[in-house]
Structure formats: C-alpha cells, structure tokens
Amino acid sequence: MMTEFMNHRVPAHKRYQPTEYEHAANCATHALWIIPSILGSSNLYFLSDDDWETISAWIYGLGLCGLFVVSTMFHTISWKKSHLRMVEHCLHMFDRMVIYFFIAASYAPWLNLRELGPWASHMRWLVWIMASVGTIYVFFFHERYKLVELLCYVIMGFFPALVLLSMVLSPYKGQEAYSQDLPSLSLEMHVMSRSRHPGWPTLVCSP
C-alpha cells in the first residue's frame, strides 16, 4: 500500500519521487485554485476604493495566482514531461521561489492598509528584501540544504507578523480594525475580516 500511493522517504540530500497518485493529486490540488484565485483577485480589485487598496489587491492577486499557476506547471511537467530535465529543474526552482513572494504578497494588505508604528513601517519594504534573499538562496542552493530552506520559509512567514506589536490602535481611515488573524503556511482558507470590505479573502497554502 505504501509503494502504491506514496514512496518511501528519501535521504535529505536526495529529491523525493512522487507516485502516479501523488503526481495527479499535486496537479489537481494546485490547478483547482487557479480560477477561484483569479475571480477572487478581480473581486478585490473592484472592491478597492483608493490607490493603496488597488495596489494591495494587485500585489496579493498576482502573488496568489502566480503561486498556483507556477506550481501547476511544475507538477504537470514533473509528471508528464519528466524527460525535460532542464525545464523541470527550472520550474522546480520557480516553484520554490514564488512561495517567498506569495508570503510577501499575503502581508501586503496588512502592511499597506494599516497605520504602523515607526519601526514597523520599514517592514513594507523589508518583506520584499526577505523574499529576494530567499529567491537568491534557492538559485544557488536549490535542494542542497532542505532544513535551511525550511527555516527560511518559517522566518519569512512569521517575522513580518511582528508588526502587529507596533500597529497603531486607531483603525484605518476611521473604520474598525482588522481581525487579528495572521497569514500562515497551512492548507486552509479563511477570511480576513474588514468592516469596509468583508469580502477580502486570504487564501494560504502549504508549499
């Protein structure tokens, strides 16, 4: 049963080879969210009332859609065109890189639409520096130090959340404050409550 649905664990320095079932599941679970991501991102755009909301909608939408599109392409090539080694390798790297930018994009509404304290305001650009550093790391050390790569994702996912400690208590533009839900790297979809636009969804998924 183990060999039919899932292969045995491989050493840290080797890449895991999915079974046919896992390939199909990877493709389906990523492709399934492309259309909803496009529709949801479009909804955020049309609900935007000012330039900053529009920019945040674009950033988050591109990050979300890019994540599922790139991942779907990689898993499809890895499954059906595995003989294209160079293409598969490049897409695998892009699949890892896009996760960093998706995390940064997930924080965009929080960082751009809330009034932040003096030190926390720097996180608006620092989060993109972190994403760029993660991308450079993947380019040079792809699949070499998996524990370090995991640590990078964890730091990237939780470090920007520290700005909550410095958020000004007065609500954005006189409206009620955001709910205190944090972006996370787990396979779940939850709603980031907002008094003006309760339809702003936050979709977060595991790499």
PDB file of C-alpha atoms in Angstrom:
ATOM      1  CA  MET A   1       0.000   0.000   0.000  1.00  0.00           C
ATOM      2  CA  MET A   2       2.847   2.368   0.831  1.00  0.00           C
ATOM      3  CA  THR A   3       4.554   1.854  -2.538  1.00  0.00           C
ATOM      4  CA  GLU A   4       1.270   2.268  -4.430  1.00  0.00           C
ATOM      5  CA  PHE A   5       0.164   5.616  -3.012  1.00  0.00           C
ATOM      6  CA  MET A   6       3.380   7.007  -1.533  1.00  0.00           C
ATOM      7  CA  ASN A   7       7.039   6.128  -1.941  1.00  0.00           C
ATOM      8  CA  HIS A   8       9.412   5.601   0.935  1.00  0.00           C
ATOM      9  CA  ARG A   9      11.205   8.544   2.480  1.00  0.00           C
ATOM     10  CA  VAL A  10      14.481   9.501   0.811  1.00  0.00           C
ATOM     11  CA  PRO A  11      17.717  10.831   2.375  1.00  0.00           C
ATOM     12  CA  ALA A  12      17.982  14.567   2.961  1.00  0.00           C
ATOM     13  CA  HIS A  13      20.326  15.111   0.014  1.00  0.00           C
ATOM     14  CA  LYS A  14      18.022  13.391  -2.489  1.00  0.00           C
ATOM     15  CA  ARG A  15      14.780  14.510  -4.066  1.00  0.00           C
ATOM     16  CA  TYR A  16      11.587  12.621  -3.286  1.00  0.00           C
ATOM     17  CA  GLN A  17       9.971  10.913  -6.284  1.00  0.00           C
ATOM     18  CA  PRO A  18       6.157  11.026  -6.098  1.00  0.00           C
ATOM     19  CA  THR A  19       3.993   8.128  -7.211  1.00  0.00           C
ATOM     20  CA  GLU A  20       1.447   8.457 -10.030  1.00  0.00           C
ATOM     21  CA  TYR A  21      -1.273   9.114  -7.462  1.00  0.00           C
ATOM     22  CA  GLU A  22       0.773  11.856  -5.825  1.00  0.00           C
ATOM     23  CA  HIS A  23       1.545  13.465  -9.176  1.00  0.00           C
ATOM     24  CA  ALA A  24      -2.144  13.525 -10.050  1.00  0.00           C
ATOM     25  CA  ALA A  25      -3.069  14.910  -6.630  1.00  0.00           C
ATOM     26  CA  ASN A  26      -0.401  17.618  -6.841  1.00  0.00           C
ATOM     27  CA  CYS A  27      -1.623  18.768 -10.249  1.00  0.00           C
ATOM     28  CA  ALA A  28      -5.295  18.683  -9.288  1.00  0.00           C
ATOM     29  CA  THR A  29      -4.992  20.461  -5.945  1.00  0.00           C
ATOM     30  CA  HIS A  30      -2.992  23.328  -7.437  1.00  0.00           C
ATOM     31  CA  ALA A  31      -4.886  23.705 -10.714  1.00  0.00           C
ATOM     32  CA  LEU A  32      -8.199  23.657  -8.841  1.00  0.00           C
ATOM     33  CA  TRP A  33      -7.461  27.028  -7.251  1.00  0.00           C
ATOM     34  CA  ILE A  34      -6.326  28.966 -10.335  1.00  0.00           C
ATOM     35  CA  ILE A  35      -9.784  30.103 -11.470  1.00  0.00           C
ATOM     36  CA  PRO A  36     -11.049  30.911  -7.936  1.00  0.00           C
ATOM     37  CA  SER A  37      -7.840  32.889  -7.345  1.00  0.00           C
ATOM     38  CA  ILE A  38      -8.383  34.945 -10.492  1.00  0.00           C
ATOM     39  CA  LEU A  39     -12.028  35.580  -9.622  1.00  0.00           C
ATOM     40  CA  GLY A  40     -11.211  36.440  -6.017  1.00  0.00           C
ATOM     41  CA  SER A  41      -8.395  38.774  -7.040  1.00  0.00           C
ATOM     42  CA  SER A  42     -10.692  40.514  -9.514  1.00  0.00           C
ATOM     43  CA  ASN A  43     -13.254  40.950  -6.758  1.00  0.00           C
ATOM     44  CA  LEU A  44     -10.648  42.580  -4.528  1.00  0.00           C
ATOM     45  CA  TYR A  45      -9.751  44.961  -7.344  1.00  0.00           C
ATOM     46  CA  PHE A  46     -13.335  46.054  -7.941  1.00  0.00           C
ATOM     47  CA  LEU A  47     -13.923  46.491  -4.199  1.00  0.00           C
ATOM     48  CA  SER A  48     -10.941  48.826  -3.886  1.00  0.00           C
ATOM     49  CA  ASP A  49     -11.794  52.440  -3.057  1.00  0.00           C
ATOM     50  CA  ASP A  50      -8.401  54.121  -3.347  1.00  0.00           C
ATOM     51  CA  ASP A  51      -4.955  53.704  -4.859  1.00  0.00           C
ATOM     52  CA  TRP A  52      -3.445  51.819  -1.918  1.00  0.00           C
ATOM     53  CA  GLU A  53      -6.273  49.316  -1.855  1.00  0.00           C
ATOM     54  CA  THR A  54      -5.925  48.841  -5.608  1.00  0.00           C
ATOM     55  CA  ILE A  55      -2.170  48.304  -5.315  1.00  0.00           C
ATOM     56  CA  SER A  56      -2.647  45.839  -2.462  1.00  0.00           C
ATOM     57  CA  ALA A  57      -5.283  43.962  -4.450  1.00  0.00           C
ATOM     58  CA  TRP A  58      -2.950  43.680  -7.438  1.00  0.00           C
ATOM     59  CA  ILE A  59       0.013  42.561  -5.326  1.00  0.00           C
ATOM     60  CA  TYR A  60      -1.961  39.955  -3.426  1.00  0.00           C
ATOM     61  CA  GLY A  61      -3.776  38.754  -6.549  1.00  0.00           C
ATOM     62  CA  LEU A  62      -0.599  38.347  -8.573  1.00  0.00           C
ATOM     63  CA  GLY A  63       1.124  36.543  -5.710  1.00  0.00           C
ATOM     64  CA  LEU A  64      -1.790  34.176  -5.200  1.00  0.00           C
ATOM     65  CA  CYS A  65      -2.412  33.409  -8.880  1.00  0.00           C
ATOM     66  CA  GLY A  66       1.298  33.115  -9.590  1.00  0.00           C
ATOM     67  CA  LEU A  67       1.694  30.557  -6.827  1.00  0.00           C
ATOM     68  CA  PHE A  68      -0.920  28.184  -8.229  1.00  0.00           C
ATOM     69  CA  VAL A  69      -0.004  28.704 -11.897  1.00  0.00           C
ATOM     70  CA  VAL A  70       3.711  28.052 -11.384  1.00  0.00           C
ATOM     71  CA  SER A  71       3.076  25.086  -9.077  1.00  0.00           C
ATOM     72  CA  THR A  72       0.617  23.556 -11.540  1.00  0.00           C
ATOM     73  CA  MET A  73       3.107  23.932 -14.386  1.00  0.00           C
ATOM     74  CA  PHE A  74       5.891  22.358 -12.355  1.00  0.00           C
ATOM     75  CA  HIS A  75       3.848  19.377 -11.171  1.00  0.00           C
ATOM     76  CA  THR A  76       2.474  18.789 -14.676  1.00  0.00           C
ATOM     77  CA  ILE A  77       5.918  18.833 -16.293  1.00  0.00           C
ATOM     78  CA  SER A  78       7.335  16.697 -13.489  1.00  0.00           C
ATOM     79  CA  TRP A  79       4.573  14.135 -14.073  1.00  0.00           C
ATOM     80  CA  LYS A  80       4.146  14.015 -17.837  1.00  0.00           C
ATOM     81  CA  LYS A  81       7.366  15.506 -19.218  1.00  0.00           C
ATOM     82  CA  SER A  82       9.962  14.387 -16.703  1.00  0.00           C
ATOM     83  CA  HIS A  83      12.421  13.731 -19.544  1.00  0.00           C
ATOM     84  CA  LEU A  84      12.716  17.502 -19.977  1.00  0.00           C
ATOM     85  CA  ARG A  85      15.211  17.689 -17.155  1.00  0.00           C
ATOM     86  CA  MET A  86      16.273  21.299 -17.597  1.00  0.00           C
ATOM     87  CA  VAL A  87      12.695  22.575 -17.884  1.00  0.00           C
ATOM     88  CA  GLU A  88      11.644  20.553 -14.853  1.00  0.00           C
ATOM     89  CA  HIS A  89      14.622  21.800 -12.842  1.00  0.00           C
ATOM     90  CA  CYS A  90      13.907  25.448 -13.677  1.00  0.00           C
ATOM     91  CA  LEU A  91      10.210  25.111 -12.869  1.00  0.00           C
ATOM     92  CA  HIS A  92      11.079  23.399  -9.592  1.00  0.00           C
ATOM     93  CA  MET A  93      13.232  26.375  -8.664  1.00  0.00           C
ATOM     94  CA  PHE A  94      10.495  28.815  -9.696  1.00  0.00           C
ATOM     95  CA  ASP A  95       8.023  26.799  -7.646  1.00  0.00           C
ATOM     96  CA  ARG A  96      10.186  27.344  -4.575  1.00  0.00           C
ATOM     97  CA  MET A  97      10.920  30.990  -5.364  1.00  0.00           C
ATOM     98  CA  VAL A  98       7.306  32.002  -5.881  1.00  0.00           C
ATOM     99  CA  ILE A  99       6.448  30.871  -2.354  1.00  0.00           C
ATOM    100  CA  TYR A 100       8.607  33.651  -0.908  1.00  0.00           C
ATOM    101  CA  PHE A 101       6.852  36.278  -3.000  1.00  0.00           C
ATOM    102  CA  PHE A 102       3.452  34.814  -2.176  1.00  0.00           C
ATOM    103  CA  ILE A 103       4.223  35.200   1.528  1.00  0.00           C
ATOM    104  CA  ALA A 104       5.272  38.809   0.934  1.00  0.00           C
ATOM    105  CA  ALA A 105       2.134  39.434  -1.130  1.00  0.00           C
ATOM    106  CA  SER A 106      -0.018  37.930   1.631  1.00  0.00           C
ATOM    107  CA  TYR A 107       1.243  40.588   4.010  1.00  0.00           C
ATOM    108  CA  ALA A 108       0.678  43.445   1.536  1.00  0.00           C
ATOM    109  CA  PRO A 109      -2.893  44.286   2.691  1.00  0.00           C
ATOM    110  CA  TRP A 110      -1.785  44.258   6.344  1.00  0.00           C
ATOM    111  CA  LEU A 111       1.299  46.387   5.784  1.00  0.00           C
ATOM    112  CA  ASN A 112      -0.110  48.827   3.218  1.00  0.00           C
ATOM    113  CA  LEU A 113      -3.579  49.468   4.614  1.00  0.00           C
ATOM    114  CA  ARG A 114      -2.845  49.808   8.318  1.00  0.00           C
ATOM    115  CA  GLU A 115      -1.133  52.629  10.133  1.00  0.00           C
ATOM    116  CA  LEU A 116       2.097  51.204  11.518  1.00  0.00           C
ATOM    117  CA  GLY A 117       4.492  52.325  14.199  1.00  0.00           C
ATOM    118  CA  PRO A 118       7.848  53.955  13.314  1.00  0.00           C
ATOM    119  CA  TRP A 119       9.918  50.779  13.215  1.00  0.00           C
ATOM    120  CA  ALA A 120       7.186  48.555  11.821  1.00  0.00           C
ATOM    121  CA  SER A 121       6.686  50.766   8.769  1.00  0.00           C
ATOM    122  CA  HIS A 122      10.029  49.539   7.429  1.00  0.00           C
ATOM    123  CA  MET A 123       8.518  46.072   7.086  1.00  0.00           C
ATOM    124  CA  ARG A 124       6.669  47.307   3.978  1.00  0.00           C
ATOM    125  CA  TRP A 125       9.906  47.093   2.003  1.00  0.00           C
ATOM    126  CA  LEU A 126      11.855  44.701   4.239  1.00  0.00           C
ATOM    127  CA  VAL A 127       9.450  41.857   3.481  1.00  0.00           C
ATOM    128  CA  TRP A 128      10.336  42.131  -0.221  1.00  0.00           C
ATOM    129  CA  ILE A 129      14.047  42.157   0.598  1.00  0.00           C
ATOM    130  CA  MET A 130      13.496  38.916   2.502  1.00  0.00           C
ATOM    131  CA  ALA A 131      11.660  37.421  -0.481  1.00  0.00           C
ATOM    132  CA  SER A 132      14.527  38.417  -2.776  1.00  0.00           C
ATOM    133  CA  VAL A 133      17.108  36.891  -0.432  1.00  0.00           C
ATOM    134  CA  GLY A 134      15.094  33.670  -0.323  1.00  0.00           C
ATOM    135  CA  THR A 135      14.957  33.626  -4.106  1.00  0.00           C
ATOM    136  CA  ILE A 136      18.728  34.069  -4.362  1.00  0.00           C
ATOM    137  CA  TYR A 137      19.208  31.251  -1.854  1.00  0.00           C
ATOM    138  CA  VAL A 138      17.061  28.909  -3.957  1.00  0.00           C
ATOM    139  CA  PHE A 139      19.012  29.855  -7.083  1.00  0.00           C
ATOM    140  CA  PHE A 140      22.375  28.932  -5.559  1.00  0.00           C
ATOM    141  CA  PHE A 141      21.470  26.174  -3.091  1.00  0.00           C
ATOM    142  CA  HIS A 142      18.379  24.516  -4.547  1.00  0.00           C
ATOM    143  CA  GLU A 143      17.718  21.106  -2.923  1.00  0.00           C
ATOM    144  CA  ARG A 144      21.072  21.167  -1.100  1.00  0.00           C
ATOM    145  CA  TYR A 145      20.152  22.187   2.448  1.00  0.00           C
ATOM    146  CA  LYS A 146      16.498  21.350   2.957  1.00  0.00           C
ATOM    147  CA  LEU A 147      16.459  22.175   6.656  1.00  0.00           C
ATOM    148  CA  VAL A 148      17.865  25.638   5.972  1.00  0.00           C
ATOM    149  CA  GLU A 149      15.289  26.132   3.230  1.00  0.00           C
ATOM    150  CA  LEU A 150      12.505  25.184   5.625  1.00  0.00           C
ATOM    151  CA  LEU A 151      13.886  27.594   8.216  1.00  0.00           C
ATOM    152  CA  CYS A 152      13.882  30.385   5.622  1.00  0.00           C
ATOM    153  CA  TYR A 153      10.206  29.774   4.888  1.00  0.00           C
ATOM    154  CA  VAL A 154       9.334  29.789   8.588  1.00  0.00           C
ATOM    155  CA  ILE A 155      11.214  33.039   9.227  1.00  0.00           C
ATOM    156  CA  MET A 156       9.682  34.624   6.147  1.00  0.00           C
ATOM    157  CA  GLY A 157       6.235  33.523   7.255  1.00  0.00           C
ATOM    158  CA  PHE A 158       6.314  34.707  10.859  1.00  0.00           C
ATOM    159  CA  PHE A 159       8.838  37.550  11.142  1.00  0.00           C
ATOM    160  CA  PRO A 160       6.661  40.167   9.352  1.00  0.00           C
ATOM    161  CA  ALA A 161       3.834  39.337  11.776  1.00  0.00           C
ATOM    162  CA  LEU A 162       5.823  41.106  14.494  1.00  0.00           C
ATOM    163  CA  VAL A 163       4.488  44.399  13.124  1.00  0.00           C
ATOM    164  CA  LEU A 164       1.256  43.631  14.986  1.00  0.00           C
ATOM    165  CA  LEU A 165       3.104  44.655  18.138  1.00  0.00           C
ATOM    166  CA  SER A 166       3.569  48.135  16.697  1.00  0.00           C
ATOM    167  CA  MET A 167       0.271  48.667  14.883  1.00  0.00           C
ATOM    168  CA  VAL A 168      -1.406  51.907  15.857  1.00  0.00           C
ATOM    169  CA  LEU A 169      -4.632  51.124  17.660  1.00  0.00           C
ATOM    170  CA  SER A 170      -6.634  53.734  15.781  1.00  0.00           C
ATOM    171  CA  PRO A 171      -8.405  51.991  12.874  1.00  0.00           C
ATOM    172  CA  TYR A 172      -7.537  52.606   9.252  1.00  0.00           C
ATOM    173  CA  LYS A 173      -9.488  55.555   7.827  1.00  0.00           C
ATOM    174  CA  GLY A 174     -11.808  55.664  10.795  1.00  0.00           C
ATOM    175  CA  GLN A 175     -13.137  52.182  10.253  1.00  0.00           C
ATOM    176  CA  GLU A 176     -12.988  49.176  12.545  1.00  0.00           C
ATOM    177  CA  ALA A 177      -9.628  47.443  12.881  1.00  0.00           C
ATOM    178  CA  TYR A 178      -8.753  44.280  11.078  1.00  0.00           C
ATOM    179  CA  SER A 179      -9.215  40.966  12.784  1.00  0.00           C
ATOM    180  CA  GLN A 180      -6.012  39.633  14.297  1.00  0.00           C
ATOM    181  CA  ASP A 181      -5.758  36.589  12.045  1.00  0.00           C
ATOM    182  CA  LEU A 182      -2.201  36.058  10.799  1.00  0.00           C
ATOM    183  CA  PRO A 183      -1.130  34.751   7.389  1.00  0.00           C
ATOM    184  CA  SER A 184       0.115  31.175   7.880  1.00  0.00           C
ATOM    185  CA  LEU A 185       1.585  28.403   5.778  1.00  0.00           C
ATOM    186  CA  SER A 186      -1.145  25.811   6.193  1.00  0.00           C
ATOM    187  CA  LEU A 187      -3.669  24.405   3.757  1.00  0.00           C
ATOM    188  CA  GLU A 188      -6.711  26.389   4.755  1.00  0.00           C
ATOM    189  CA  MET A 189      -8.779  29.297   3.567  1.00  0.00           C
ATOM    190  CA  HIS A 190     -10.040  31.862   5.999  1.00  0.00           C
ATOM    191  CA  VAL A 191     -11.499  35.326   5.755  1.00  0.00           C
ATOM    192  CA  MET A 192      -9.584  38.414   6.811  1.00  0.00           C
ATOM    193  CA  SER A 193     -12.424  40.435   8.295  1.00  0.00           C
ATOM    194  CA  ARG A 194     -12.650  44.036   7.315  1.00  0.00           C
ATOM    195  CA  SER A 195     -15.515  46.382   8.058  1.00  0.00           C
ATOM    196  CA  ARG A 196     -15.443  48.156   4.709  1.00  0.00           C
ATOM    197  CA  HIS A 197     -14.854  45.118   2.531  1.00  0.00           C
ATOM    198  CA  PRO A 198     -15.740  41.878   4.327  1.00  0.00           C
ATOM    199  CA  GLY A 199     -15.108  40.037   1.070  1.00  0.00           C
ATOM    200  CA  TRP A 200     -11.328  40.338   1.207  1.00  0.00           C
ATOM    201  CA  PRO A 201     -10.348  36.628   1.432  1.00  0.00           C
ATOM    202  CA  THR A 202      -6.946  35.357   2.438  1.00  0.00           C
ATOM    203  CA  LEU A 203      -6.029  32.032   0.888  1.00  0.00           C
ATOM    204  CA  VAL A 204      -2.924  30.454   2.324  1.00  0.00           C
ATOM    205  CA  CYS A 205      -1.466  27.119   1.432  1.00  0.00           C
ATOM    206  CA  SER A 206       1.421  24.903   2.311  1.00  0.00           C
ATOM    207  CA  PRO A 207       4.380  24.735  -0.072  1.00  0.00           C
TER     208      PRO A 207
END
